[in-house]
Amino acid sequence: MKKLFTLALVSLLSIGAMAQQTDLRRKINVSGTAETEVTPDIIYISISLKEYLKDNRKKVEISDLEKQLYNAVEKAGINKENLTISNLSSWNYATEKKKNPDFMASKQYRLKVADLNKFNQIIDAIDAKGIASTNIDSYDYSKIESLKKELKIKALLAAKEKAAYMVEALGDKLGKALEIQDGGDNYSQPVYRNYALKSAAMDMGAADPEIDFKKIKLSFSVNVIFEVI
């Protein structure tokens, strides 16, 4: 009998605990979004230079092409620290030339710019036949962190506004936020077309390749559970 009483008491206590844990508050679950577009202001461009032979079989040295590049960068108003050699093999061309006098040296550089419109200005100042390739390596926006914070706040406020008019339409009032979930970051990166080899365009007698400049699209979302009172 005593054992049965103990089991009954435990059952009652368990039911009471479960009743206390059950959240009987009325709630509404909504999502909010905010988005914007920004122009990349941190752009890394790779530039590859290579020696070549002129019609008179005279070689255009890599040192001359490199000098043209550095002068063009300086003339464009870009800090020289923004231009670096991007691969170790570029340092070994002197050894290769000693082994083989006909060796055509090449070097790869990485240039950091804030404005892609200066690209053609720089490339135009370099011997076109000495440019092996150019390409955009990566890009970013310098104020991305502060912008993310601003957009997430806007997303939260959008969720609150949505929840408010929905519950008020039923004659209720919106209470405090009970739970907030970050919906994650969504980046739509730009694609640059017609960023082809400058030297190839020059060989065909074409004009400077135009850069199809696009913006970075940022979109942020949040899910919020509000109490309905």
CSV table of C-alpha atoms in Angstrom, one decimal:
chain,number,residue,atom,x,y,z
A,1,MET,CA,0.0,0.0,0.0
A,2,LYS,CA,2.8,2.3,1.0
A,3,LYS,CA,4.5,1.6,-2.3
A,4,LEU,CA,1.4,2.4,-4.3
A,5,PHE,CA,1.0,5.7,-2.4
A,6,THR,CA,4.6,6.6,-3.2
A,7,LEU,CA,4.1,5.9,-6.9
A,8,ALA,CA,0.9,8.0,-7.0
A,9,LEU,CA,2.6,10.9,-5.3
A,10,VAL,CA,5.5,10.8,-7.8
A,11,SER,CA,3.0,10.7,-10.7
A,12,LEU,CA,1.2,13.8,-9.3
A,13,LEU,CA,4.4,15.7,-8.9
A,14,SER,CA,5.5,14.8,-12.4
A,15,ILE,CA,2.2,16.0,-13.9
A,16,GLY,CA,2.4,19.2,-11.9
A,17,ALA,CA,6.0,19.8,-13.1
A,18,MET,CA,4.9,19.2,-16.7
A,19,ALA,CA,2.0,21.7,-16.3
A,20,GLN,CA,4.4,24.3,-15.0
A,21,GLN,CA,6.8,23.8,-18.0
A,22,THR,CA,4.0,24.1,-20.6
A,23,ASP,CA,4.0,27.6,-22.1
A,24,LEU,CA,0.4,28.7,-22.4
A,25,ARG,CA,1.2,32.2,-23.8
A,26,ARG,CA,-0.2,33.1,-27.2
A,27,LYS,CA,2.5,33.7,-29.8
A,28,ILE,CA,3.1,34.8,-33.3
A,29,ASN,CA,6.1,33.8,-35.4
A,30,VAL,CA,7.1,36.2,-38.2
A,31,SER,CA,10.1,36.8,-40.4
A,32,GLY,CA,11.7,40.1,-41.5
A,33,THR,CA,14.1,40.9,-44.3
A,34,ALA,CA,16.2,43.9,-45.3
A,35,GLU,CA,18.5,44.3,-48.3
A,36,THR,CA,20.6,46.8,-50.2
A,37,GLU,CA,23.3,47.0,-52.9
A,38,VAL,CA,26.8,48.4,-52.6
A,39,THR,CA,29.6,49.1,-54.9
A,40,PRO,CA,32.8,47.0,-54.1
A,41,ASP,CA,35.6,49.3,-52.9
A,42,ILE,CA,38.2,46.7,-52.3
A,43,ILE,CA,39.2,44.9,-55.5
A,44,TYR,CA,42.2,42.7,-56.1
A,45,ILE,CA,43.3,42.3,-59.7
A,46,SER,CA,46.0,39.9,-60.9
A,47,ILE,CA,48.2,41.1,-63.7
A,48,SER,CA,50.6,38.8,-65.5
A,49,LEU,CA,53.5,40.2,-67.6
A,50,LYS,CA,55.7,38.2,-69.9
A,51,GLU,CA,58.8,39.0,-72.0
A,52,TYR,CA,58.4,38.8,-75.8
A,53,LEU,CA,60.4,39.3,-79.0
A,54,LYS,CA,59.9,42.3,-81.2
A,55,ASP,CA,59.9,41.9,-85.0
A,56,ASN,CA,63.7,42.7,-85.0
A,57,ARG,CA,64.1,39.7,-82.6
A,58,LYS,CA,65.0,42.1,-79.8
A,59,LYS,CA,63.6,40.9,-76.5
A,60,VAL,CA,61.4,43.2,-74.4
A,61,GLU,CA,62.8,42.6,-70.9
A,62,ILE,CA,60.5,41.9,-67.9
A,63,SER,CA,62.3,44.7,-66.0
A,64,ASP,CA,61.1,47.2,-68.6
A,65,LEU,CA,57.5,45.9,-68.4
A,66,GLU,CA,57.6,46.0,-64.6
A,67,LYS,CA,58.8,49.5,-64.6
A,68,GLN,CA,55.9,50.5,-66.9
A,69,LEU,CA,53.5,48.9,-64.5
A,70,TYR,CA,54.9,50.6,-61.4
A,71,ASN,CA,54.9,54.0,-63.1
A,72,ALA,CA,51.3,53.5,-64.3
A,73,VAL,CA,50.1,52.5,-60.8
A,74,GLU,CA,51.8,55.6,-59.3
A,75,LYS,CA,50.3,57.9,-62.0
A,76,ALA,CA,46.9,56.5,-61.2
A,77,GLY,CA,47.3,57.7,-57.7
A,78,ILE,CA,47.5,54.2,-56.1
A,79,ASN,CA,49.8,53.5,-53.2
A,80,LYS,CA,52.8,51.4,-54.3
A,81,GLU,CA,52.2,49.1,-51.4
A,82,ASN,CA,49.0,48.0,-53.1
A,83,LEU,CA,51.1,46.3,-55.9
A,84,THR,CA,52.8,43.1,-54.9
A,85,ILE,CA,54.4,40.1,-56.6
A,86,SER,CA,51.9,37.3,-56.2
A,87,ASN,CA,54.0,34.1,-56.7
A,88,LEU,CA,57.4,32.9,-55.7
A,89,SER,CA,58.3,31.6,-59.1
A,90,SER,CA,58.5,35.2,-60.3
A,91,TRP,CA,61.6,35.7,-58.3
A,92,ASN,CA,63.5,32.8,-60.0
A,93,TYR,CA,63.5,34.0,-63.5
A,94,ALA,CA,67.1,35.3,-63.3
A,95,THR,CA,68.3,31.7,-62.6
A,96,GLU,CA,66.3,30.3,-65.5
A,97,LYS,CA,67.7,32.9,-67.9
A,98,LYS,CA,71.3,31.9,-67.0
A,99,LYS,CA,70.5,28.3,-67.9
A,100,ASN,CA,68.6,29.2,-71.1
A,101,PRO,CA,69.2,32.6,-72.8
A,102,ASP,CA,66.0,32.1,-74.9
A,103,PHE,CA,63.9,31.8,-71.7
A,104,MET,CA,61.0,34.2,-71.7
A,105,ALA,CA,60.5,35.4,-68.1
A,106,SER,CA,57.1,36.2,-66.6
A,107,LYS,CA,55.9,37.7,-63.4
A,108,GLN,CA,52.5,37.8,-61.7
A,109,TYR,CA,51.4,40.8,-59.7
A,110,ARG,CA,48.4,41.5,-57.4
A,111,LEU,CA,47.0,45.0,-57.4
A,112,LYS,CA,44.6,46.3,-54.8
A,113,VAL,CA,42.3,49.1,-56.1
A,114,ALA,CA,39.2,50.9,-54.8
A,115,ASP,CA,37.9,51.8,-58.3
A,116,LEU,CA,37.9,49.5,-61.3
A,117,ASN,CA,37.6,52.5,-63.6
A,118,LYS,CA,41.4,52.9,-63.1
A,119,PHE,CA,42.1,49.5,-64.6
A,120,ASN,CA,42.2,50.6,-68.3
A,121,GLN,CA,44.2,53.7,-67.3
A,122,ILE,CA,46.9,51.5,-65.8
A,123,ILE,CA,46.9,48.8,-68.5
A,124,ASP,CA,47.0,51.4,-71.3
A,125,ALA,CA,50.3,52.6,-70.0
A,126,ILE,CA,51.9,49.1,-70.4
A,127,ASP,CA,53.2,47.5,-73.6
A,128,ALA,CA,50.1,45.5,-74.7
A,129,LYS,CA,52.1,42.6,-76.0
A,130,GLY,CA,53.8,42.2,-72.7
A,131,ILE,CA,50.5,41.6,-70.9
A,132,ALA,CA,49.9,37.9,-70.7
A,133,SER,CA,46.6,38.1,-68.7
A,134,THR,CA,44.5,40.1,-66.3
A,135,ASN,CA,41.8,38.9,-63.9
A,136,ILE,CA,39.7,39.9,-60.9
A,137,ASP,CA,40.8,37.7,-58.0
A,138,SER,CA,38.4,39.0,-55.3
A,139,TYR,CA,36.4,41.9,-54.1
A,140,ASP,CA,34.7,43.2,-50.9
A,141,TYR,CA,33.2,46.2,-49.3
A,142,SER,CA,35.2,48.0,-46.6
A,143,LYS,CA,32.2,48.8,-44.4
A,144,ILE,CA,30.5,45.4,-44.7
A,145,GLU,CA,30.4,44.8,-40.9
A,146,SER,CA,28.6,48.0,-40.0
A,147,LEU,CA,26.3,47.5,-42.9
A,148,LYS,CA,25.4,44.0,-41.8
A,149,LYS,CA,24.5,45.3,-38.3
A,150,GLU,CA,22.3,48.1,-39.9
A,151,LEU,CA,20.5,45.7,-42.1
A,152,LYS,CA,19.8,43.1,-39.4
A,153,ILE,CA,18.3,45.9,-37.2
A,154,LYS,CA,16.1,46.9,-40.1
A,155,ALA,CA,15.1,43.2,-40.6
A,156,LEU,CA,14.1,43.0,-36.9
A,157,LEU,CA,12.0,46.2,-37.1
A,158,ALA,CA,10.3,44.9,-40.3
A,159,ALA,CA,9.4,41.7,-38.4
A,160,LYS,CA,8.0,43.7,-35.5
A,161,GLU,CA,6.0,45.9,-37.8
A,162,LYS,CA,4.6,42.8,-39.6
A,163,ALA,CA,3.6,41.1,-36.3
A,164,ALA,CA,2.0,44.3,-34.9
A,165,TYR,CA,-0.4,44.9,-37.8
A,166,MET,CA,-1.4,41.2,-37.9
A,167,VAL,CA,-2.3,40.9,-34.2
A,168,GLU,CA,-3.9,44.4,-34.1
A,169,ALA,CA,-6.2,43.3,-36.9
A,170,LEU,CA,-7.6,40.8,-34.5
A,171,GLY,CA,-8.0,43.3,-31.7
A,172,ASP,CA,-4.9,42.0,-29.8
A,173,LYS,CA,-1.7,43.7,-28.8
A,174,LEU,CA,1.9,42.8,-29.6
A,175,GLY,CA,4.0,41.8,-26.6
A,176,LYS,CA,7.7,41.4,-26.1
A,177,ALA,CA,10.0,39.3,-28.3
A,178,LEU,CA,10.3,35.8,-26.9
A,179,GLU,CA,12.8,34.4,-29.4
A,180,ILE,CA,15.0,35.7,-32.2
A,181,GLN,CA,16.7,33.6,-34.8
A,182,ASP,CA,19.2,34.9,-37.3
A,183,GLY,CA,18.3,33.8,-40.8
A,184,GLY,CA,21.8,34.0,-42.1
A,185,ASP,CA,23.6,36.2,-44.6
A,186,ASN,CA,22.9,36.2,-48.3
A,187,TYR,CA,25.5,37.8,-50.6
A,188,SER,CA,25.0,38.1,-54.3
A,189,GLN,CA,28.4,38.7,-55.7
A,190,PRO,CA,28.9,40.7,-58.9
A,191,VAL,CA,30.1,39.1,-62.1
A,192,TYR,CA,32.4,41.1,-64.4
A,193,ARG,CA,32.1,40.2,-68.0
A,194,ASN,CA,34.4,41.2,-70.9
A,195,TYR,CA,37.4,41.3,-68.6
A,196,ALA,CA,39.4,39.5,-71.2
A,197,LEU,CA,43.1,39.6,-72.1
A,198,LYS,CA,44.1,43.1,-73.0
A,199,SER,CA,46.9,41.9,-75.2
A,200,ALA,CA,44.5,39.7,-77.2
A,201,ALA,CA,42.2,42.7,-77.8
A,202,MET,CA,45.1,44.8,-79.0
A,203,ASP,CA,46.3,42.1,-81.3
A,204,MET,CA,42.9,42.1,-83.0
A,205,GLY,CA,42.8,45.9,-83.3
A,206,ALA,CA,39.9,46.1,-80.8
A,207,ALA,CA,39.2,48.9,-78.4
A,208,ASP,CA,39.7,48.6,-74.7
A,209,PRO,CA,37.5,45.9,-73.2
A,210,GLU,CA,34.6,47.4,-71.3
A,211,ILE,CA,34.0,46.4,-67.7
A,212,ASP,CA,30.5,45.4,-67.0
A,213,PHE,CA,30.5,46.8,-63.4
A,214,LYS,CA,27.9,45.4,-61.0
A,215,LYS,CA,27.2,45.8,-57.4
A,216,ILE,CA,27.2,43.5,-54.4
A,217,LYS,CA,23.6,42.7,-53.2
A,218,LEU,CA,23.2,42.0,-49.5
A,219,SER,CA,20.1,40.4,-48.0
A,220,PHE,CA,19.5,39.5,-44.3
A,221,SER,CA,16.6,37.9,-42.6
A,222,VAL,CA,15.5,37.1,-39.1
A,223,ASN,CA,12.7,35.0,-37.5
A,224,VAL,CA,11.1,36.4,-34.4
A,225,ILE,CA,8.5,34.9,-32.0
A,226,PHE,CA,6.5,37.6,-30.2
A,227,GLU,CA,4.0,37.3,-27.4
A,228,VAL,CA,0.4,38.2,-28.1
A,229,ILE,CA,-1.3,40.0,-25.2
